[in-house]
Short mmCIF file of N, CA and C in Angstrom, two decimals:
data_model
loop_
_atom_site.label_atom_id
_atom_site.label_comp_id
_atom_site.label_asym_id
_atom_site.label_seq_id
_atom_site.Cartn_x
_atom_site.Cartn_y
_atom_site.Cartn_z
N MET E 1 10.34 -10.61 -10.76
CA MET E 1 10.58 -11.85 -10.09
C MET E 1 9.31 -12.70 -10.19
N THR E 2 9.48 -13.92 -10.61
CA THR E 2 8.33 -14.81 -10.72
C THR E 2 8.03 -15.45 -9.38
N GLU E 3 6.89 -16.08 -9.29
CA GLU E 3 6.50 -16.74 -8.05
C GLU E 3 7.46 -17.87 -7.70
N ASP E 4 7.92 -18.61 -8.71
CA ASP E 4 8.86 -19.70 -8.46
C ASP E 4 10.19 -19.18 -7.92
N GLU E 5 10.66 -18.06 -8.47
CA GLU E 5 11.91 -17.47 -7.97
C GLU E 5 11.76 -17.02 -6.53
N LEU E 6 10.62 -16.42 -6.23
CA LEU E 6 10.37 -15.97 -4.87
C LEU E 6 10.35 -17.14 -3.90
N ILE E 7 9.66 -18.20 -4.27
CA ILE E 7 9.57 -19.38 -3.41
C ILE E 7 10.94 -20.00 -3.19
N SER E 8 11.74 -20.07 -4.25
CA SER E 8 13.07 -20.67 -4.08
C SER E 8 13.95 -19.79 -3.17
N ARG E 9 13.81 -18.48 -3.27
CA ARG E 9 14.57 -17.59 -2.38
C ARG E 9 14.12 -17.75 -0.93
N LEU E 10 12.82 -17.85 -0.74
CA LEU E 10 12.30 -17.99 0.62
C LEU E 10 12.70 -19.33 1.23
N ARG E 11 12.75 -20.37 0.43
CA ARG E 11 13.14 -21.69 0.94
C ARG E 11 14.59 -21.71 1.40
N SER E 12 15.42 -20.85 0.83
CA SER E 12 16.83 -20.83 1.20
C SER E 12 17.08 -20.09 2.52
N LEU E 13 16.07 -19.41 3.04
CA LEU E 13 16.22 -18.65 4.28
C LEU E 13 15.96 -19.53 5.51
N SER E 14 16.59 -19.15 6.60
CA SER E 14 16.37 -19.87 7.86
C SER E 14 15.02 -19.44 8.45
N SER E 15 14.56 -20.19 9.43
CA SER E 15 13.29 -19.84 10.06
C SER E 15 13.37 -18.50 10.80
N GLU E 16 14.55 -18.18 11.35
CA GLU E 16 14.73 -16.90 12.02
C GLU E 16 14.63 -15.75 11.03
N GLN E 17 15.22 -15.94 9.85
CA GLN E 17 15.14 -14.90 8.82
C GLN E 17 13.71 -14.72 8.33
N LEU E 18 13.01 -15.83 8.17
CA LEU E 18 11.60 -15.76 7.74
C LEU E 18 10.76 -15.07 8.80
N ASP E 19 11.03 -15.36 10.07
CA ASP E 19 10.30 -14.69 11.15
C ASP E 19 10.56 -13.19 11.14
N ALA E 20 11.82 -12.80 10.89
CA ALA E 20 12.15 -11.38 10.85
C ALA E 20 11.43 -10.69 9.69
N ILE E 21 11.38 -11.34 8.53
CA ILE E 21 10.67 -10.79 7.38
C ILE E 21 9.19 -10.65 7.70
N HIS E 22 8.63 -11.68 8.32
CA HIS E 22 7.21 -11.66 8.69
C HIS E 22 6.93 -10.51 9.65
N ASP E 23 7.78 -10.35 10.64
CA ASP E 23 7.57 -9.26 11.62
C ASP E 23 7.64 -7.90 10.95
N ARG E 24 8.60 -7.71 10.03
CA ARG E 24 8.71 -6.42 9.33
C ARG E 24 7.48 -6.17 8.47
N LEU E 25 7.01 -7.21 7.80
CA LEU E 25 5.81 -7.05 6.97
C LEU E 25 4.60 -6.70 7.82
N MET E 26 4.44 -7.35 8.95
CA MET E 26 3.31 -7.07 9.82
C MET E 26 3.40 -5.66 10.39
N ASP E 27 4.60 -5.21 10.73
CA ASP E 27 4.77 -3.83 11.21
C ASP E 27 4.38 -2.82 10.13
N THR E 28 4.80 -3.10 8.89
CA THR E 28 4.46 -2.21 7.78
C THR E 28 2.96 -2.15 7.57
N VAL E 29 2.31 -3.30 7.63
CA VAL E 29 0.85 -3.36 7.45
C VAL E 29 0.16 -2.58 8.56
N LYS E 30 0.61 -2.75 9.80
CA LYS E 30 0.00 -2.03 10.92
C LYS E 30 0.18 -0.53 10.78
N GLN E 31 1.37 -0.10 10.34
CA GLN E 31 1.62 1.33 10.15
C GLN E 31 0.71 1.90 9.07
N LYS E 32 0.57 1.18 7.96
CA LYS E 32 -0.29 1.67 6.88
C LYS E 32 -1.75 1.71 7.32
N GLU E 33 -2.19 0.70 8.07
CA GLU E 33 -3.57 0.70 8.54
C GLU E 33 -3.81 1.85 9.51
N ALA E 34 -2.84 2.12 10.39
CA ALA E 34 -2.98 3.22 11.34
C ALA E 34 -3.01 4.56 10.60
N LYS E 35 -2.16 4.71 9.61
CA LYS E 35 -2.14 5.95 8.84
C LYS E 35 -3.44 6.13 8.07
N LYS E 36 -3.93 5.03 7.49
CA LYS E 36 -5.18 5.08 6.74
C LYS E 36 -6.35 5.43 7.68
N ALA E 37 -6.38 4.82 8.85
CA ALA E 37 -7.45 5.10 9.81
C ALA E 37 -7.39 6.55 10.26
N HIS E 38 -6.19 7.06 10.46
CA HIS E 38 -6.03 8.46 10.89
C HIS E 38 -6.51 9.41 9.80
N LEU E 39 -6.15 9.12 8.55
CA LEU E 39 -6.55 10.01 7.45
C LEU E 39 -8.04 9.94 7.15
N THR E 40 -8.66 8.78 7.36
CA THR E 40 -10.09 8.69 7.08
C THR E 40 -10.91 9.43 8.12
N LYS E 41 -10.34 9.66 9.31
CA LYS E 41 -11.04 10.42 10.34
C LYS E 41 -11.01 11.92 10.07
N LEU E 42 -9.99 12.35 9.33
CA LEU E 42 -9.83 13.77 9.04
C LEU E 42 -10.29 14.07 7.62
N PRO E 43 -11.11 15.09 7.45
CA PRO E 43 -11.51 15.45 6.09
C PRO E 43 -10.32 16.08 5.35
N PRO E 44 -10.18 15.82 4.06
CA PRO E 44 -9.08 16.44 3.31
C PRO E 44 -9.23 17.96 3.29
N ARG E 45 -8.10 18.65 3.48
CA ARG E 45 -8.14 20.11 3.52
C ARG E 45 -7.63 20.72 2.23
N THR E 46 -6.70 20.05 1.59
CA THR E 46 -6.14 20.56 0.34
C THR E 46 -6.09 19.44 -0.67
N SER E 47 -5.74 19.79 -1.89
CA SER E 47 -5.63 18.76 -2.92
C SER E 47 -4.53 17.77 -2.57
N ASN E 48 -3.49 18.21 -1.89
CA ASN E 48 -2.42 17.29 -1.49
C ASN E 48 -2.93 16.25 -0.50
N ASP E 49 -3.76 16.67 0.45
CA ASP E 49 -4.34 15.74 1.40
C ASP E 49 -5.24 14.74 0.68
N LEU E 50 -5.99 15.22 -0.28
CA LEU E 50 -6.88 14.35 -1.04
C LEU E 50 -6.09 13.33 -1.84
N GLU E 51 -4.99 13.77 -2.44
CA GLU E 51 -4.15 12.84 -3.19
C GLU E 51 -3.50 11.82 -2.27
N ALA E 52 -3.07 12.23 -1.09
CA ALA E 52 -2.47 11.30 -0.13
C ALA E 52 -3.49 10.27 0.32
N LEU E 53 -4.70 10.72 0.58
CA LEU E 53 -5.76 9.81 0.98
C LEU E 53 -6.07 8.82 -0.13
N ALA E 54 -6.12 9.29 -1.35
CA ALA E 54 -6.38 8.41 -2.49
C ALA E 54 -5.26 7.39 -2.65
N ASP E 55 -4.01 7.83 -2.48
CA ASP E 55 -2.87 6.91 -2.58
C ASP E 55 -2.95 5.81 -1.54
N LEU E 56 -3.31 6.17 -0.33
CA LEU E 56 -3.42 5.17 0.73
C LEU E 56 -4.49 4.13 0.42
N GLN E 57 -5.52 4.54 -0.28
CA GLN E 57 -6.59 3.61 -0.59
C GLN E 57 -6.40 2.95 -1.95
N GLY E 58 -5.25 3.19 -2.57
CA GLY E 58 -4.94 2.55 -3.84
C GLY E 58 -5.66 3.15 -5.03
N LEU E 59 -6.06 4.40 -4.92
CA LEU E 59 -6.78 5.05 -6.01
C LEU E 59 -5.86 6.00 -6.76
N ASP E 60 -6.13 6.20 -8.03
CA ASP E 60 -5.37 7.12 -8.85
C ASP E 60 -6.31 8.25 -9.27
N LEU E 61 -6.19 9.39 -8.61
CA LEU E 61 -7.12 10.50 -8.85
C LEU E 61 -6.99 11.08 -10.25
N SER E 62 -5.77 11.17 -10.77
CA SER E 62 -5.60 11.79 -12.08
C SER E 62 -6.32 11.00 -13.17
N SER E 63 -6.21 9.67 -13.12
CA SER E 63 -6.91 8.88 -14.14
C SER E 63 -8.42 8.92 -13.90
N LEU E 64 -8.82 8.99 -12.65
CA LEU E 64 -10.25 9.09 -12.33
C LEU E 64 -10.83 10.39 -12.87
N LEU E 65 -10.09 11.49 -12.72
CA LEU E 65 -10.56 12.78 -13.24
C LEU E 65 -10.60 12.77 -14.76
N ARG E 66 -9.61 12.14 -15.41
CA ARG E 66 -9.63 12.05 -16.87
C ARG E 66 -10.85 11.27 -17.34
N GLU E 67 -11.16 10.19 -16.66
CA GLU E 67 -12.33 9.39 -17.01
C GLU E 67 -13.61 10.20 -16.81
N ALA E 68 -13.67 10.97 -15.73
CA ALA E 68 -14.86 11.80 -15.47
C ALA E 68 -15.04 12.85 -16.55
N LYS E 69 -13.94 13.43 -17.05
CA LYS E 69 -14.03 14.45 -18.10
C LYS E 69 -14.53 13.84 -19.41
N ARG E 70 -14.20 12.60 -19.66
CA ARG E 70 -14.68 11.94 -20.89
C ARG E 70 -16.20 11.85 -20.92
N TYR E 71 -16.78 11.61 -19.76
CA TYR E 71 -18.23 11.42 -19.70
C TYR E 71 -18.98 12.70 -19.46
N SER E 72 -18.28 13.80 -19.26
CA SER E 72 -18.97 15.09 -19.02
C SER E 72 -19.40 15.73 -20.30
#
């Protein structure tokens, strides 16, 4: 979806619908921030925890490890 398509779809919505979308987005952001804050307080215990922590921070561990192996 291009930016123009998105804007045209959003313009067709009522203000109540836009408010509902905004509220859902803000709830999602708050949940992700709370989960991220919770995980950063706890040290990773297993590789699964480490991968989950990396995912929350937008990191890709597998590509990072491949890059590290290239330089080793």
